[in-house]
């Protein structure tokens, strides 16, 4: 007996499942037939959903692209960079004279010995001088005395010639590397600049290379369009001191930047007066802020796209209400033939969701097509988030359900006797 009851229950469950499948299939077919009967109205109703869904995908894509570009731009100033700066404090010398408590090359060496994970480092001496190219031609320049590792610290690209090396620094060779805009201003092109000679305070210098930042820094680094880089030991000729206001360190692992900055600060601080102030600047905070700005902007623009979807949802509801009014007699005939209120409600709700989801699908495909085409046809890579498609389609479905409920309930509540009298 128990076995027979179980078999009967299983049979009834299978029957219910088959009936549900048949009802849904019939309902979907009725929705498709309704769209075919009024193609223009259906397309116009879907237009708002198409625009809204495409907007969501494109807005998220623009936000991701902007975030990626901002991060690449900032990172180009020096990947994993820790910039130590002297901020204040003095030492008392002979005759009670106070002098700034600058950092030294010994501080740099001490840090490199004590802090693991440092890939490159470079001190920087900064001074301004006029360079003379003969025949009375002079040009003001920003001279930066740096080590050969400065090229890697600042992620410079050498566009002509070479960067000076350790041998040049040890031998105090009078060589320099010009920043590309300066080389073009002086000699017309980067290639023409290599091998040229000019003098600074009567000392002849030979241009051995021309370099540039890989991505524009928007004025955020110490490099200007009139910069000449020279070996640090040679730069001391112009200052007469071994004091350093800035030392750059590059960590191998970006995860070590924050902890490395703290260690570097403690070591340098311990080698100077307690009242002296040294600050470590990193790109971590800047990158986080840029990411937050890009994300916030994406949220705002996505909210605007959601408004478009809501407005299109109102359009779907109005269209479906008009559709119910135009099909009152059809609804009465279906009810007379045995259709339940639930089946009528499901029919019109399915039509609304199909309209909304169809528009969302078309809009999502159009929104994805643009960035994917750019990535495929050009060398530019446009990041595309699959979540933007999921959000667009989910929102389209939700809008169809919400704004299709009222027309569906109105159709289901119609009295079959009254509907059959309707002309």
CSV table of N, CA and C in Angstrom, one decimal, residues 262-375:
chain,number,residue,atom,x,y,z
A,262,UNK,N,57.4,52.7,6.1
A,262,UNK,CA,57.5,52.9,7.6
A,262,UNK,C,58.9,52.6,8.1
A,263,UNK,N,59.4,51.5,7.6
A,263,UNK,CA,60.8,51.1,8.0
A,263,UNK,C,61.8,52.1,7.5
A,264,UNK,N,61.7,52.6,6.3
A,264,UNK,CA,62.7,53.6,5.8
A,264,UNK,C,62.6,54.8,6.6
A,265,UNK,N,61.4,55.3,7.0
A,265,UNK,CA,61.3,56.5,7.8
A,265,UNK,C,61.9,56.3,9.1
A,266,UNK,N,61.7,55.2,9.8
A,266,UNK,CA,62.3,54.9,11.1
A,266,UNK,C,63.8,54.9,11.0
A,267,UNK,N,64.4,54.3,10.0
A,267,UNK,CA,65.8,54.2,9.9
A,267,UNK,C,66.4,55.6,9.7
A,268,UNK,N,65.9,56.3,8.8
A,268,UNK,CA,66.4,57.7,8.5
A,268,UNK,C,66.3,58.6,9.8
A,269,UNK,N,65.1,58.5,10.4
A,269,UNK,CA,64.8,59.3,11.6
A,269,UNK,C,65.8,59.0,12.7
A,270,UNK,N,66.2,57.7,12.8
A,270,UNK,CA,67.1,57.3,13.9
A,270,UNK,C,68.5,57.8,13.7
A,271,UNK,N,68.8,58.2,12.4
A,271,UNK,CA,70.2,58.7,12.1
A,271,UNK,C,70.3,60.2,12.2
A,272,UNK,N,69.2,60.9,12.6
A,272,UNK,CA,69.3,62.3,12.7
A,272,UNK,C,68.7,62.8,14.0
A,273,UNK,N,68.6,64.1,14.1
A,273,UNK,CA,68.1,64.7,15.3
A,273,UNK,C,66.6,64.3,15.5
A,274,UNK,N,66.2,64.1,16.8
A,274,UNK,CA,64.8,63.8,17.0
A,274,UNK,C,63.8,64.9,16.5
A,275,UNK,N,64.3,66.1,16.5
A,275,UNK,CA,63.4,67.2,16.1
A,275,UNK,C,63.3,67.4,14.5
A,276,UNK,N,64.2,66.7,13.8
A,276,UNK,CA,64.1,66.7,12.4
A,276,UNK,C,63.0,65.9,11.8
A,277,UNK,N,62.4,66.3,10.7
A,277,UNK,CA,61.2,65.7,10.2
A,277,UNK,C,61.5,65.2,8.8
A,278,UNK,N,61.2,63.9,8.6
A,278,UNK,CA,61.3,63.3,7.3
A,278,UNK,C,60.0,62.5,7.0
A,279,UNK,N,59.5,62.7,5.8
A,279,UNK,CA,58.2,62.1,5.4
A,279,UNK,C,58.4,61.2,4.2
A,280,UNK,N,57.6,60.1,4.2
A,280,UNK,CA,57.6,59.2,3.1
A,280,UNK,C,56.4,59.4,2.3
A,281,UNK,N,56.5,59.6,1.0
A,281,UNK,CA,55.3,59.7,0.2
A,281,UNK,C,55.3,58.5,-0.8
A,282,UNK,N,54.1,57.9,-0.9
A,282,UNK,CA,53.9,56.7,-1.8
A,282,UNK,C,52.7,57.0,-2.7
A,283,UNK,N,52.6,56.1,-3.7
A,283,UNK,CA,51.5,56.2,-4.6
A,283,UNK,C,50.3,55.4,-4.1
A,284,UNK,N,50.4,54.7,-3.0
A,284,UNK,CA,49.3,53.8,-2.6
A,284,UNK,C,48.1,54.6,-2.3
A,285,UNK,N,48.2,55.7,-1.5
A,285,UNK,CA,47.1,56.5,-1.1
A,285,UNK,C,46.5,57.2,-2.3
A,286,UNK,N,47.3,57.6,-3.2
A,286,UNK,CA,46.8,58.3,-4.4
A,286,UNK,C,46.0,57.3,-5.3
A,287,UNK,N,46.6,56.1,-5.4
A,287,UNK,CA,45.9,55.1,-6.2
A,287,UNK,C,44.5,54.7,-5.6
A,288,UNK,N,44.5,54.6,-4.3
A,288,UNK,CA,43.2,54.3,-3.6
A,288,UNK,C,42.2,55.4,-3.8
A,289,UNK,N,42.7,56.7,-3.7
A,289,UNK,CA,41.8,57.8,-3.9
A,289,UNK,C,41.2,57.8,-5.4
A,290,UNK,N,42.1,57.6,-6.4
A,290,UNK,CA,41.7,57.6,-7.7
A,290,UNK,C,40.7,56.5,-8.0
A,291,UNK,N,41.0,55.3,-7.4
A,291,UNK,CA,40.0,54.2,-7.6
A,291,UNK,C,38.7,54.5,-7.0
A,292,UNK,N,38.7,55.2,-5.8
A,292,UNK,CA,37.4,55.5,-5.2
A,292,UNK,C,36.6,56.6,-6.0
A,293,UNK,N,37.4,57.5,-6.6
A,293,UNK,CA,36.7,58.5,-7.4
A,293,UNK,C,36.1,57.9,-8.6
A,294,UNK,N,36.8,57.0,-9.3
A,294,UNK,CA,36.3,56.4,-10.5
A,294,UNK,C,35.1,55.5,-10.1
A,295,UNK,N,35.2,54.8,-9.0
A,295,UNK,CA,34.1,53.9,-8.6
A,295,UNK,C,32.8,54.8,-8.3
A,296,UNK,N,33.0,55.9,-7.5
A,296,UNK,CA,31.9,56.8,-7.2
A,296,UNK,C,31.3,57.3,-8.5
A,297,UNK,N,32.1,57.8,-9.4
A,297,UNK,CA,31.6,58.3,-10.6
A,297,UNK,C,30.8,57.2,-11.4
A,298,UNK,N,31.3,56.0,-11.4
A,298,UNK,CA,30.5,54.9,-12.0
A,298,UNK,C,29.2,54.7,-11.4
A,299,UNK,N,29.1,54.7,-10.1
A,299,UNK,CA,27.9,54.6,-9.3
A,299,UNK,C,26.9,55.6,-9.7
A,300,UNK,N,27.3,56.9,-9.8
A,300,UNK,CA,26.5,58.0,-10.1
A,300,UNK,C,25.9,57.9,-11.5
A,301,UNK,N,26.8,57.5,-12.5
A,301,UNK,CA,26.3,57.4,-13.9
A,301,UNK,C,25.4,56.2,-14.0
A,302,UNK,N,25.7,55.1,-13.3
A,302,UNK,CA,24.9,53.9,-13.3
A,302,UNK,C,23.5,54.2,-12.8
A,303,UNK,N,23.4,55.0,-11.7
A,303,UNK,CA,22.1,55.4,-11.2
A,303,UNK,C,21.3,56.2,-12.3
A,304,UNK,N,22.0,57.1,-13.0
A,304,UNK,CA,21.3,57.8,-14.1
A,304,UNK,C,20.8,56.8,-15.1
A,305,UNK,N,21.6,55.8,-15.4
A,305,UNK,CA,21.1,54.8,-16.4
A,305,UNK,C,19.9,54.0,-15.8
A,306,UNK,N,19.9,53.7,-14.5
A,306,UNK,CA,18.7,53.1,-13.9
A,306,UNK,C,17.5,53.9,-14.0
A,307,UNK,N,17.6,55.2,-14.0
A,307,UNK,CA,16.4,56.1,-14.1
A,307,UNK,C,15.8,55.9,-15.5
A,308,UNK,N,16.7,55.7,-16.5
A,308,UNK,CA,16.3,55.5,-17.9
A,308,UNK,C,15.5,54.2,-17.9
A,309,UNK,N,16.0,53.2,-17.2
A,309,UNK,CA,15.3,51.9,-17.2
A,309,UNK,C,13.9,52.0,-16.5
A,310,UNK,N,13.9,52.8,-15.4
A,310,UNK,CA,12.6,53.0,-14.7
A,310,UNK,C,11.6,53.7,-15.6
A,311,UNK,N,12.0,54.7,-16.3
A,311,UNK,CA,11.2,55.4,-17.2
A,311,UNK,C,10.6,54.5,-18.3
A,312,UNK,N,11.5,53.7,-18.9
A,312,UNK,CA,11.1,52.7,-19.9
A,312,UNK,C,10.1,51.7,-19.3
A,313,UNK,N,10.3,51.4,-18.0
A,313,UNK,CA,9.4,50.5,-17.3
A,313,UNK,C,8.0,51.1,-17.2
A,314,UNK,N,7.9,52.4,-17.0
A,314,UNK,CA,6.6,53.1,-17.0
A,314,UNK,C,6.0,53.0,-18.4
A,315,UNK,N,6.8,53.1,-19.4
A,315,UNK,CA,6.3,53.0,-20.8
A,315,UNK,C,5.8,51.6,-21.0
A,316,UNK,N,6.5,50.5,-20.5
A,316,UNK,CA,6.0,49.2,-20.7
A,316,UNK,C,4.6,49.0,-20.0
A,317,UNK,N,4.5,49.6,-18.8
A,317,UNK,CA,3.2,49.4,-18.1
A,317,UNK,C,2.1,50.1,-18.8
A,318,UNK,N,2.3,51.3,-19.4
A,318,UNK,CA,1.3,52.0,-20.1
A,318,UNK,C,0.9,51.2,-21.4
A,319,UNK,N,1.9,50.7,-22.0
A,319,UNK,CA,1.7,49.9,-23.2
A,319,UNK,C,0.9,48.6,-22.9
A,320,UNK,N,1.2,48.0,-21.8
A,320,UNK,CA,0.5,46.8,-21.4
A,320,UNK,C,-0.9,47.1,-20.9
A,321,UNK,N,-1.1,48.2,-20.3
A,321,UNK,CA,-2.5,48.6,-19.9
A,321,UNK,C,-3.4,48.8,-21.1
A,322,UNK,N,-2.7,49.5,-22.1
A,322,UNK,CA,-3.5,49.7,-23.4
A,322,UNK,C,-3.7,48.3,-24.1
A,323,UNK,N,-2.8,47.5,-23.9
A,323,UNK,CA,-2.9,46.1,-24.5
A,323,UNK,C,-4.1,45.4,-23.9
A,324,UNK,N,-4.2,45.5,-22.6
A,324,UNK,CA,-5.3,44.8,-21.8
A,324,UNK,C,-6.6,45.3,-22.3
A,325,UNK,N,-6.7,46.7,-22.4
A,325,UNK,CA,-7.9,47.3,-22.9
A,325,UNK,C,-8.3,46.9,-24.3
A,326,UNK,N,-7.3,46.7,-25.1
A,326,UNK,CA,-7.6,46.3,-26.5
A,326,UNK,C,-7.9,44.8,-26.6
A,327,UNK,N,-7.7,44.0,-25.6
A,327,UNK,CA,-7.8,42.6,-25.7
A,327,UNK,C,-8.8,42.0,-24.7
A,328,UNK,N,-9.8,42.9,-24.3
A,328,UNK,CA,-10.7,42.4,-23.3
A,328,UNK,C,-11.5,41.2,-23.7
A,329,UNK,N,-12.0,41.3,-25.0
A,329,UNK,CA,-12.8,40.2,-25.5
A,329,UNK,C,-12.0,38.9,-25.5
A,330,UNK,N,-10.7,39.0,-25.9
A,330,UNK,CA,-9.9,37.8,-26.0
A,330,UNK,C,-9.7,37.2,-24.6
A,331,UNK,N,-9.6,38.1,-23.6
A,331,UNK,CA,-9.4,37.6,-22.2
A,331,UNK,C,-10.7,36.9,-21.8
A,332,UNK,N,-11.9,37.4,-22.1
A,332,UNK,CA,-13.1,36.8,-21.8
A,332,UNK,C,-13.3,35.4,-22.4
A,333,UNK,N,-12.9,35.3,-23.7
A,333,UNK,CA,-12.9,34.0,-24.3
A,333,UNK,C,-12.0,33.0,-23.7
A,334,UNK,N,-10.8,33.4,-23.3
A,334,UNK,CA,-9.9,32.5,-22.6
A,334,UNK,C,-10.5,32.0,-21.3
A,335,UNK,N,-11.1,32.9,-20.5
A,335,UNK,CA,-11.6,32.6,-19.3
A,335,UNK,C,-12.9,31.6,-19.5
A,336,UNK,N,-13.6,31.9,-20.5
A,336,UNK,CA,-14.8,31.1,-20.8
A,336,UNK,C,-14.4,29.7,-21.2
A,337,UNK,N,-13.2,29.5,-21.8
A,337,UNK,CA,-12.7,28.2,-22.2
A,337,UNK,C,-11.9,27.5,-21.0
A,338,UNK,N,-11.9,28.2,-19.8
A,338,UNK,CA,-11.3,27.5,-18.7
A,338,UNK,C,-10.0,28.1,-18.1
A,339,UNK,N,-9.5,29.1,-18.7
A,339,UNK,CA,-8.3,29.7,-18.2
A,339,UNK,C,-8.5,30.3,-16.8
A,340,UNK,N,-7.7,30.1,-15.9
A,340,UNK,CA,-7.8,30.6,-14.6
A,340,UNK,C,-7.2,32.0,-14.5
A,341,UNK,N,-7.5,32.7,-13.4
A,341,UNK,CA,-7.0,34.1,-13.2
A,341,UNK,C,-5.5,34.0,-13.1
A,342,UNK,N,-4.9,33.0,-12.6
A,342,UNK,CA,-3.5,32.8,-12.5
A,342,UNK,C,-2.9,32.7,-13.9
A,343,UNK,N,-3.5,32.0,-14.8
A,343,UNK,CA,-3.0,31.8,-16.1
A,343,UNK,C,-3.1,33.1,-16.9
A,344,UNK,N,-4.2,33.8,-16.7
A,344,UNK,CA,-4.3,35.1,-17.4
A,344,UNK,C,-3.2,36.1,-16.9
A,345,UNK,N,-3.1,36.1,-15.6
A,345,UNK,CA,-2.1,37.0,-15.0
A,345,UNK,C,-0.7,36.6,-15.5
A,346,UNK,N,-0.4,35.3,-15.6
A,346,UNK,CA,0.9,34.9,-16.0
A,346,UNK,C,1.1,35.3,-17.5
A,347,UNK,N,0.0,35.2,-18.3
A,347,UNK,CA,0.2,35.6,-19.7
A,347,UNK,C,0.7,37.0,-19.9
A,348,UNK,N,0.0,37.9,-19.2
A,348,UNK,CA,0.4,39.3,-19.4
A,348,UNK,C,1.7,39.7,-18.7
A,349,UNK,N,1.9,39.0,-17.6
A,349,UNK,CA,3.2,39.3,-16.9
A,349,UNK,C,4.4,38.8,-17.8
A,350,UNK,N,4.1,37.6,-18.4
A,350,UNK,CA,5.2,37.1,-19.3
A,350,UNK,C,5.4,38.0,-20.5
A,351,UNK,N,4.4,38.6,-21.0
A,351,UNK,CA,4.5,39.6,-22.1
A,351,UNK,C,5.3,40.8,-21.7
A,352,UNK,N,5.1,41.3,-20.5
A,352,UNK,CA,5.8,42.4,-20.0
A,352,UNK,C,7.3,42.1,-19.8
A,353,UNK,N,7.5,41.0,-19.1
A,353,UNK,CA,8.9,40.6,-18.9
A,353,UNK,C,9.7,40.3,-20.2
A,354,UNK,N,9.0,39.6,-21.1
A,354,UNK,CA,9.6,39.4,-22.4
A,354,UNK,C,10.0,40.7,-23.1
A,355,UNK,N,9.1,41.6,-23.1
A,355,UNK,CA,9.4,42.9,-23.7
A,355,UNK,C,10.6,43.6,-23.0
A,356,UNK,N,10.6,43.6,-21.7
A,356,UNK,CA,11.6,44.2,-20.9
A,356,UNK,C,13.0,43.5,-21.1
A,357,UNK,N,12.9,42.1,-21.0
A,357,UNK,CA,14.2,41.4,-21.1
A,357,UNK,C,14.7,41.4,-22.5
A,358,UNK,N,13.8,41.4,-23.5
A,358,UNK,CA,14.3,41.5,-24.9
A,358,UNK,C,15.0,42.8,-25.1
A,359,UNK,N,14.4,43.9,-24.7
A,359,UNK,CA,15.1,45.2,-24.8
A,359,UNK,C,16.4,45.2,-24.1
A,360,UNK,N,16.4,44.6,-22.9
A,360,UNK,CA,17.7,44.6,-22.1
A,360,UNK,C,18.7,43.8,-22.8
A,361,UNK,N,18.3,42.6,-23.4
A,361,UNK,CA,19.3,41.8,-24.1
A,361,UNK,C,19.9,42.5,-25.3
A,362,UNK,N,19.0,43.1,-26.1
A,362,UNK,CA,19.6,43.9,-27.2
A,362,UNK,C,20.5,45.0,-26.8
A,363,UNK,N,20.0,45.8,-25.8
A,363,UNK,CA,20.8,46.9,-25.3
A,363,UNK,C,22.2,46.4,-24.7
A,364,UNK,N,22.2,45.3,-24.0
A,364,UNK,CA,23.4,44.8,-23.4
A,364,UNK,C,24.4,44.4,-24.5
A,365,UNK,N,23.9,43.7,-25.6
A,365,UNK,CA,24.7,43.3,-26.7
A,365,UNK,C,25.3,44.5,-27.4
A,366,UNK,N,24.5,45.5,-27.6
A,366,UNK,CA,25.0,46.8,-28.2
A,366,UNK,C,26.0,47.4,-27.3
A,367,UNK,N,25.8,47.5,-26.0
A,367,UNK,CA,26.7,48.1,-25.1
A,367,UNK,C,28.1,47.3,-25.0
A,368,UNK,N,28.0,46.0,-25.2
A,368,UNK,CA,29.3,45.2,-25.2
A,368,UNK,C,30.0,45.3,-26.5
A,369,UNK,N,29.2,45.5,-27.6
A,369,UNK,CA,29.8,45.5,-28.9
A,369,UNK,C,30.8,46.6,-29.1
A,370,UNK,N,30.5,47.8,-28.6
A,370,UNK,CA,31.4,48.9,-28.8
A,370,UNK,C,32.8,48.7,-28.2
A,371,UNK,N,32.9,48.4,-26.9
A,371,UNK,CA,34.3,48.2,-26.3
A,371,UNK,C,35.0,47.0,-26.9
A,372,UNK,N,34.2,45.9,-27.1
A,372,UNK,CA,34.9,44.8,-27.7
A,372,UNK,C,35.4,45.0,-29.1
A,373,UNK,N,34.7,45.8,-29.9
A,373,UNK,CA,35.1,46.2,-31.2
A,373,UNK,C,36.4,47.0,-31.2
A,374,UNK,N,36.4,48.0,-30.2
A,374,UNK,CA,37.6,48.8,-30.1
A,374,UNK,C,38.8,48.0,-29.7
A,375,UNK,N,38.6,47.1,-28.8
A,375,UNK,CA,39.7,46.2,-28.3
A,375,UNK,C,40.2,45.3,-29.5
